[in-house]
Amino acid sequence: MNINSAKLIYFSPTQTTRKIIEGIAQGVQIVTVEHVDLTPPDARMQKFAGIHDELAIIGSPVYSGRLPIDFISRLRRLKGNGAPAVIVVVYGNRAYEDALLELRDVALEAGFKPVAAGAFIGEHSYSTNYTPIAVGRPDVEDLGKATAFGKMIREKMINIRTLEQTGSLYVPGNFPLKELRMLSDISPAMQEMLCTRCKICPLVCPTAAINADDPILTDKSLCIRCCACVKSCPAGAKTMDDPRIKQAAEQLSVNCSHRKEPETYL
Ligand SMILES: Cc1cc2nc3c(=O)[nH]c(=O)nc-3n(C[C@H](O)[C@H](O)[C@H](O)COP(=O)(O)O)c2cc1C
């Protein structure tokens, strides 16, 4: 099978998923890599070129044990045309529950053929100095594991003559998938005094919830609480200070302090 070229397809507001996907691609030793970043709001309308005779490495963060709905709708715009796909979820050291199973099925529906899967760990979007959760992950050890996983995928692909030869890929998860429970009408607070109007936050917001002309204004109904704005604000003007999120973060920093390790399925 051709594993000289690959498309890295991902949704990654705080960049941990992107890092893992890149680590895997490095291990596969792909010559030509093209990024299909589904994170910016433009991906909701963008026309994507079809995937032909190449490997797809598809990654998403885990939101409440499932996939972010914005990622699913954007991935559905792509046509897999039977291309082999490595599917990856990245979670904040709590649990990935049904996300990998959901990704396998969404990838299949979009015309991809999942051949390998992985669940990796990234710093939790709600991690702060006061409520640290998986800080700094993926770290060197995680990225080493991502590259080693890529090498295993290379071996597997070299030995496959036709994809029909490969059976359905097992990944853990429950069906029916766990019910989606998303909090609404919460968005990070902005401390106007600290804001320098650098306009990084509207640039990194995956749903265009932050007004591009006046970043003080956020449409709460569009915010998916990914914390891209919080983590990228150079002035520390954005904070997720809703009491429900703060309480969740406090619990996670206590209950999920034991380091989890990546899991892979080939
Ligand atoms: C709304 C939301 C829900 C989340 N749910 C989970 C979860 O169920 N389990 C978990 O371990 N981490 C969860 N996380 C943490 C993210 O999966 C984790 O931080 C991931 O590394 C973010 O990926 P990114 O850097 O590519 O955006 C959640 C984060 C957000 C914003």
PDB file of C-alpha atoms in Angstrom, residues 51-266:
ATOM      1  CA  ILE A  51      -8.460  11.566  -0.733  1.00  0.00           C
ATOM      2  CA  HIS A  52      -6.923   9.175  -3.270  1.00  0.00           C
ATOM      3  CA  ASP A  53      -4.328   6.454  -2.841  1.00  0.00           C
ATOM      4  CA  GLU A  54      -2.862   7.855   0.362  1.00  0.00           C
ATOM      5  CA  LEU A  55      -3.037   7.355   4.110  1.00  0.00           C
ATOM      6  CA  ALA A  56      -5.342   9.510   6.229  1.00  0.00           C
ATOM      7  CA  ILE A  57      -4.466  10.178   9.861  1.00  0.00           C
ATOM      8  CA  ILE A  58      -7.581  11.564  11.513  1.00  0.00           C
ATOM      9  CA  GLY A  59      -7.577  13.069  15.022  1.00  0.00           C
ATOM     10  CA  SER A  60     -10.022  14.664  17.405  1.00  0.00           C
ATOM     11  CA  PRO A  61     -10.130  15.648  21.065  1.00  0.00           C
ATOM     12  CA  VAL A  62     -12.588  13.902  23.359  1.00  0.00           C
ATOM     13  CA  TYR A  63     -15.433  16.089  24.629  1.00  0.00           C
ATOM     14  CA  SER A  64     -17.586  14.478  27.343  1.00  0.00           C
ATOM     15  CA  GLY A  65     -16.594  10.970  26.253  1.00  0.00           C
ATOM     16  CA  ARG A  66     -17.666  11.667  22.666  1.00  0.00           C
ATOM     17  CA  LEU A  67     -16.430  13.676  19.673  1.00  0.00           C
ATOM     18  CA  PRO A  68     -17.029  17.442  19.371  1.00  0.00           C
ATOM     19  CA  ILE A  69     -20.073  17.907  17.125  1.00  0.00           C
ATOM     20  CA  ASP A  70     -18.257  20.582  15.105  1.00  0.00           C
ATOM     21  CA  PHE A  71     -15.553  18.055  14.245  1.00  0.00           C
ATOM     22  CA  ILE A  72     -18.101  15.462  13.105  1.00  0.00           C
ATOM     23  CA  SER A  73     -19.921  17.853  10.788  1.00  0.00           C
ATOM     24  CA  ARG A  74     -16.612  19.045   9.292  1.00  0.00           C
ATOM     25  CA  LEU A  75     -15.226  15.521   8.829  1.00  0.00           C
ATOM     26  CA  ARG A  76     -18.424  14.516   7.049  1.00  0.00           C
ATOM     27  CA  ARG A  77     -17.574  17.040   4.315  1.00  0.00           C
ATOM     28  CA  LEU A  78     -14.582  14.912   3.275  1.00  0.00           C
ATOM     29  CA  LYS A  79     -14.710  11.924   0.941  1.00  0.00           C
ATOM     30  CA  GLY A  80     -12.503   9.031   2.003  1.00  0.00           C
ATOM     31  CA  ASN A  81     -12.836   7.082  -1.274  1.00  0.00           C
ATOM     32  CA  GLY A  82     -11.797   3.912   0.531  1.00  0.00           C
ATOM     33  CA  ALA A  83      -8.483   5.376   1.781  1.00  0.00           C
ATOM     34  CA  PRO A  84      -6.885   3.618   4.770  1.00  0.00           C
ATOM     35  CA  ALA A  85      -7.234   5.700   7.925  1.00  0.00           C
ATOM     36  CA  VAL A  86      -5.519   5.839  11.290  1.00  0.00           C
ATOM     37  CA  ILE A  87      -8.054   7.179  13.779  1.00  0.00           C
ATOM     38  CA  VAL A  88      -6.920   8.935  16.943  1.00  0.00           C
ATOM     39  CA  VAL A  89      -8.599  10.551  19.918  1.00  0.00           C
ATOM     40  CA  VAL A  90      -6.819  12.714  22.482  1.00  0.00           C
ATOM     41  CA  TYR A  91      -8.260  13.129  25.972  1.00  0.00           C
ATOM     42  CA  GLY A  92      -7.413  15.007  29.150  1.00  0.00           C
ATOM     43  CA  ASN A  93      -6.421  12.069  31.365  1.00  0.00           C
ATOM     44  CA  ARG A  94      -9.999  11.367  32.539  1.00  0.00           C
ATOM     45  CA  ALA A  95     -11.474   8.886  30.002  1.00  0.00           C
ATOM     46  CA  TYR A  96     -12.209   8.595  26.284  1.00  0.00           C
ATOM     47  CA  GLU A  97     -15.323   6.439  26.749  1.00  0.00           C
ATOM     48  CA  ASP A  98     -17.133   6.106  23.381  1.00  0.00           C
ATOM     49  CA  ALA A  99     -15.126   8.647  21.373  1.00  0.00           C
ATOM     50  CA  LEU A 100     -12.911   6.159  19.501  1.00  0.00           C
ATOM     51  CA  LEU A 101     -15.880   3.989  18.555  1.00  0.00           C
ATOM     52  CA  GLU A 102     -17.734   7.076  17.377  1.00  0.00           C
ATOM     53  CA  LEU A 103     -14.715   8.166  15.309  1.00  0.00           C
ATOM     54  CA  ARG A 104     -14.400   4.730  13.713  1.00  0.00           C
ATOM     55  CA  ASP A 105     -18.030   4.830  12.616  1.00  0.00           C
ATOM     56  CA  VAL A 106     -17.985   8.446  11.410  1.00  0.00           C
ATOM     57  CA  ALA A 107     -14.792   7.702   9.427  1.00  0.00           C
ATOM     58  CA  LEU A 108     -16.412   4.620   7.873  1.00  0.00           C
ATOM     59  CA  GLU A 109     -19.498   6.643   6.910  1.00  0.00           C
ATOM     60  CA  ALA A 110     -17.238   9.244   5.270  1.00  0.00           C
ATOM     61  CA  GLY A 111     -15.714   6.491   3.126  1.00  0.00           C
ATOM     62  CA  PHE A 112     -12.475   5.786   5.000  1.00  0.00           C
ATOM     63  CA  LYS A 113     -11.224   2.335   5.951  1.00  0.00           C
ATOM     64  CA  PRO A 114      -9.900   2.433   9.548  1.00  0.00           C
ATOM     65  CA  VAL A 115      -6.737   0.302   9.846  1.00  0.00           C
ATOM     66  CA  ALA A 116      -5.322   1.440  13.191  1.00  0.00           C
ATOM     67  CA  ALA A 117      -6.551   3.416  16.182  1.00  0.00           C
ATOM     68  CA  GLY A 118      -5.104   5.140  19.203  1.00  0.00           C
ATOM     69  CA  ALA A 119      -6.178   7.038  22.304  1.00  0.00           C
ATOM     70  CA  PHE A 120      -3.547   9.481  23.564  1.00  0.00           C
ATOM     71  CA  ILE A 121      -3.425  11.993  26.387  1.00  0.00           C
ATOM     72  CA  GLY A 122      -3.222  15.789  26.114  1.00  0.00           C
ATOM     73  CA  GLU A 123      -3.263  18.566  28.679  1.00  0.00           C
ATOM     74  CA  HIS A 124      -6.868  19.075  29.719  1.00  0.00           C
ATOM     75  CA  SER A 125      -8.489  22.153  28.204  1.00  0.00           C
ATOM     76  CA  TYR A 126      -9.620  23.145  31.726  1.00  0.00           C
ATOM     77  CA  SER A 127      -6.186  22.738  33.311  1.00  0.00           C
ATOM     78  CA  THR A 128      -4.925  25.865  35.081  1.00  0.00           C
ATOM     79  CA  ASN A 129      -2.111  26.634  37.538  1.00  0.00           C
ATOM     80  CA  TYR A 130      -4.616  26.079  40.364  1.00  0.00           C
ATOM     81  CA  THR A 131      -6.259  22.977  38.899  1.00  0.00           C
ATOM     82  CA  PRO A 132      -3.502  21.178  36.958  1.00  0.00           C
ATOM     83  CA  ILE A 133      -4.722  18.268  34.801  1.00  0.00           C
ATOM     84  CA  ALA A 134      -2.253  16.370  32.584  1.00  0.00           C
ATOM     85  CA  VAL A 135      -0.057  19.479  32.369  1.00  0.00           C
ATOM     86  CA  GLY A 136       2.372  19.568  29.443  1.00  0.00           C
ATOM     87  CA  ARG A 137       1.011  16.486  27.758  1.00  0.00           C
ATOM     88  CA  PRO A 138       1.674  15.171  25.229  1.00  0.00           C
ATOM     89  CA  ASP A 139       5.220  15.167  26.629  1.00  0.00           C
ATOM     90  CA  VAL A 140       8.394  13.618  25.207  1.00  0.00           C
ATOM     91  CA  GLU A 141       7.320  10.166  26.371  1.00  0.00           C
ATOM     92  CA  ASP A 142       3.882  10.501  24.728  1.00  0.00           C
ATOM     93  CA  LEU A 143       5.383  11.743  21.481  1.00  0.00           C
ATOM     94  CA  GLY A 144       7.860   8.834  21.532  1.00  0.00           C
ATOM     95  CA  LYS A 145       4.889   6.476  21.858  1.00  0.00           C
ATOM     96  CA  ALA A 146       3.101   8.241  18.994  1.00  0.00           C
ATOM     97  CA  THR A 147       6.174   7.758  16.775  1.00  0.00           C
ATOM     98  CA  ALA A 148       6.520   4.103  17.822  1.00  0.00           C
ATOM     99  CA  PHE A 149       2.829   3.598  16.968  1.00  0.00           C
ATOM    100  CA  GLY A 150       3.526   5.172  13.551  1.00  0.00           C
ATOM    101  CA  LYS A 151       6.319   2.640  12.972  1.00  0.00           C
ATOM    102  CA  MET A 152       3.934  -0.214  13.764  1.00  0.00           C
ATOM    103  CA  ILE A 153       1.411   1.213  11.304  1.00  0.00           C
ATOM    104  CA  ARG A 154       4.152   1.355   8.650  1.00  0.00           C
ATOM    105  CA  GLU A 155       4.931  -2.348   9.193  1.00  0.00           C
ATOM    106  CA  LYS A 156       1.246  -3.250   8.994  1.00  0.00           C
ATOM    107  CA  MET A 157       0.654  -1.239   5.810  1.00  0.00           C
ATOM    108  CA  ILE A 158       3.741  -2.602   4.050  1.00  0.00           C
ATOM    109  CA  ASN A 159       2.427  -6.116   4.575  1.00  0.00           C
ATOM    110  CA  ILE A 160      -1.099  -5.401   3.318  1.00  0.00           C
ATOM    111  CA  ARG A 161      -1.672  -6.090  -0.391  1.00  0.00           C
ATOM    112  CA  THR A 162      -5.308  -5.038  -0.560  1.00  0.00           C
ATOM    113  CA  LEU A 163      -7.492  -3.372   2.054  1.00  0.00           C
ATOM    114  CA  GLU A 164     -10.242  -5.951   1.480  1.00  0.00           C
ATOM    115  CA  GLN A 165      -7.826  -8.351   3.161  1.00  0.00           C
ATOM    116  CA  THR A 166      -8.179  -6.472   6.464  1.00  0.00           C
ATOM    117  CA  GLY A 167     -11.170  -7.082   8.701  1.00  0.00           C
ATOM    118  CA  SER A 168     -13.112  -4.600  10.762  1.00  0.00           C
ATOM    119  CA  LEU A 169     -10.936  -2.751  13.295  1.00  0.00           C
ATOM    120  CA  TYR A 170     -11.780  -3.364  16.955  1.00  0.00           C
ATOM    121  CA  VAL A 171     -11.896  -0.322  19.201  1.00  0.00           C
ATOM    122  CA  PRO A 172     -13.425  -0.097  22.683  1.00  0.00           C
ATOM    123  CA  GLY A 173     -16.660   1.753  23.358  1.00  0.00           C
ATOM    124  CA  ASN A 174     -20.349   1.198  23.952  1.00  0.00           C
ATOM    125  CA  PHE A 175     -23.167   1.229  21.464  1.00  0.00           C
ATOM    126  CA  PRO A 176     -25.554   3.052  21.731  1.00  0.00           C
ATOM    127  CA  LEU A 177     -23.026   5.797  22.401  1.00  0.00           C
ATOM    128  CA  LYS A 178     -23.258   7.637  25.706  1.00  0.00           C
ATOM    129  CA  GLU A 179     -25.714  10.493  25.697  1.00  0.00           C
ATOM    130  CA  LEU A 180     -24.249  13.876  24.789  1.00  0.00           C
ATOM    131  CA  ARG A 181     -24.405  16.250  27.740  1.00  0.00           C
ATOM    132  CA  MET A 182     -23.071  19.666  26.901  1.00  0.00           C
ATOM    133  CA  LEU A 183     -23.393  22.727  29.112  1.00  0.00           C
ATOM    134  CA  SER A 184     -24.764  25.731  27.277  1.00  0.00           C
ATOM    135  CA  ASP A 185     -24.361  29.482  27.647  1.00  0.00           C
ATOM    136  CA  ILE A 186     -20.908  29.347  29.201  1.00  0.00           C
ATOM    137  CA  SER A 187     -17.925  31.108  27.680  1.00  0.00           C
ATOM    138  CA  PRO A 188     -14.607  32.334  29.069  1.00  0.00           C
ATOM    139  CA  ALA A 189     -14.641  35.660  30.873  1.00  0.00           C
ATOM    140  CA  MET A 190     -12.604  38.554  29.521  1.00  0.00           C
ATOM    141  CA  GLN A 191     -10.802  40.990  31.802  1.00  0.00           C
ATOM    142  CA  GLU A 192     -11.053  44.097  29.676  1.00  0.00           C
ATOM    143  CA  MET A 193      -8.295  45.866  31.634  1.00  0.00           C
ATOM    144  CA  LEU A 194      -5.781  43.192  30.624  1.00  0.00           C
ATOM    145  CA  CYS A 195      -6.861  42.819  26.976  1.00  0.00           C
ATOM    146  CA  THR A 196      -4.380  44.428  24.549  1.00  0.00           C
ATOM    147  CA  ARG A 197      -6.708  43.937  21.508  1.00  0.00           C
ATOM    148  CA  CYS A 198      -4.033  41.769  19.869  1.00  0.00           C
ATOM    149  CA  LYS A 199      -6.917  39.826  18.275  1.00  0.00           C
ATOM    150  CA  ILE A 200      -5.328  36.409  18.673  1.00  0.00           C
ATOM    151  CA  CYS A 201      -8.467  35.052  20.369  1.00  0.00           C
ATOM    152  CA  PRO A 202     -10.854  35.573  17.435  1.00  0.00           C
ATOM    153  CA  LEU A 203      -8.199  33.994  15.192  1.00  0.00           C
ATOM    154  CA  VAL A 204      -7.960  30.772  17.220  1.00  0.00           C
ATOM    155  CA  CYS A 205     -11.675  30.414  18.019  1.00  0.00           C
ATOM    156  CA  PRO A 206     -12.962  27.396  16.016  1.00  0.00           C
ATOM    157  CA  THR A 207     -16.569  28.616  15.905  1.00  0.00           C
ATOM    158  CA  ALA A 208     -16.130  32.378  15.307  1.00  0.00           C
ATOM    159  CA  ALA A 209     -17.795  32.991  18.679  1.00  0.00           C
ATOM    160  CA  ILE A 210     -15.457  35.926  19.412  1.00  0.00           C
ATOM    161  CA  ASN A 211     -16.092  39.129  17.510  1.00  0.00           C
ATOM    162  CA  ALA A 212     -13.151  39.758  15.155  1.00  0.00           C
ATOM    163  CA  ASP A 213     -13.448  43.563  15.372  1.00  0.00           C
ATOM    164  CA  ASP A 214     -14.100  43.734  19.095  1.00  0.00           C
ATOM    165  CA  PRO A 215     -12.745  40.664  20.935  1.00  0.00           C
ATOM    166  CA  ILE A 216     -14.445  41.815  24.126  1.00  0.00           C
ATOM    167  CA  LEU A 217     -17.687  40.526  22.590  1.00  0.00           C
ATOM    168  CA  THR A 218     -18.387  36.768  22.590  1.00  0.00           C
ATOM    169  CA  ASP A 219     -21.497  35.013  21.337  1.00  0.00           C
ATOM    170  CA  LYS A 220     -22.015  32.520  24.166  1.00  0.00           C
ATOM    171  CA  SER A 221     -24.361  30.424  22.064  1.00  0.00           C
ATOM    172  CA  LEU A 222     -21.488  29.622  19.651  1.00  0.00           C
ATOM    173  CA  CYS A 223     -18.801  28.921  22.287  1.00  0.00           C
ATOM    174  CA  ILE A 224     -17.846  25.223  22.596  1.00  0.00           C
ATOM    175  CA  ARG A 225     -15.663  25.853  25.690  1.00  0.00           C
ATOM    176  CA  CYS A 226     -12.555  24.471  23.973  1.00  0.00           C
ATOM    177  CA  CYS A 227     -10.375  27.063  25.802  1.00  0.00           C
ATOM    178  CA  ALA A 228      -8.299  27.892  22.711  1.00  0.00           C
ATOM    179  CA  CYS A 229      -8.732  31.587  23.543  1.00  0.00           C
ATOM    180  CA  VAL A 230      -7.815  31.074  27.205  1.00  0.00           C
ATOM    181  CA  LYS A 231      -4.639  29.130  26.392  1.00  0.00           C
ATOM    182  CA  SER A 232      -3.471  31.431  23.619  1.00  0.00           C
ATOM    183  CA  CYS A 233      -4.085  34.834  25.250  1.00  0.00           C
ATOM    184  CA  PRO A 234      -0.617  36.368  25.800  1.00  0.00           C
ATOM    185  CA  ALA A 235      -2.001  38.774  28.424  1.00  0.00           C
ATOM    186  CA  GLY A 236      -3.905  36.201  30.473  1.00  0.00           C
ATOM    187  CA  ALA A 237      -7.072  38.251  29.932  1.00  0.00           C
ATOM    188  CA  LYS A 238      -9.289  35.223  29.212  1.00  0.00           C
ATOM    189  CA  THR A 239     -10.286  32.862  31.996  1.00  0.00           C
ATOM    190  CA  MET A 240     -12.821  30.096  32.281  1.00  0.00           C
ATOM    191  CA  ASP A 241     -14.305  31.214  35.556  1.00  0.00           C
ATOM    192  CA  ASP A 242     -17.839  29.819  35.367  1.00  0.00           C
ATOM    193  CA  PRO A 243     -18.385  28.069  38.727  1.00  0.00           C
ATOM    194  CA  ARG A 244     -19.581  24.835  37.028  1.00  0.00           C
ATOM    195  CA  ILE A 245     -16.400  24.547  34.965  1.00  0.00           C
ATOM    196  CA  LYS A 246     -14.206  25.561  37.892  1.00  0.00           C
ATOM    197  CA  GLN A 247     -15.791  22.914  40.073  1.00  0.00           C
ATOM    198  CA  ALA A 248     -15.346  20.275  37.342  1.00  0.00           C
ATOM    199  CA  ALA A 249     -11.692  21.299  36.948  1.00  0.00           C
ATOM    200  CA  GLU A 250     -11.100  21.051  40.705  1.00  0.00           C
ATOM    201  CA  GLN A 251     -12.560  17.533  40.773  1.00  0.00           C
ATOM    202  CA  LEU A 252     -10.588  16.445  37.704  1.00  0.00           C
ATOM    203  CA  SER A 253      -7.322  17.752  39.103  1.00  0.00           C
ATOM    204  CA  VAL A 254      -7.840  15.587  42.198  1.00  0.00           C
ATOM    205  CA  ASN A 255      -9.523  12.492  40.728  1.00  0.00           C
ATOM    206  CA  CYS A 256      -7.541  12.290  37.475  1.00  0.00           C
ATOM    207  CA  SER A 257      -4.044  12.982  38.790  1.00  0.00           C
ATOM    208  CA  HIS A 258      -2.862   9.405  38.151  1.00  0.00           C
ATOM    209  CA  ARG A 259      -1.026   9.363  34.819  1.00  0.00           C
ATOM    210  CA  LYS A 260      -2.836   7.419  32.073  1.00  0.00           C
ATOM    211  CA  GLU A 261      -0.892   6.002  29.133  1.00  0.00           C
ATOM    212  CA  PRO A 262      -1.724   5.828  25.406  1.00  0.00           C
ATOM    213  CA  GLU A 263      -3.600   2.782  24.079  1.00  0.00           C
ATOM    214  CA  THR A 264      -3.330   1.554  20.502  1.00  0.00           C
ATOM    215  CA  TYR A 265      -5.270  -0.912  18.336  1.00  0.00           C
ATOM    216  CA  LEU A 266      -3.894  -2.465  15.146  1.00  0.00           C
TER     217      LEU A 266
END
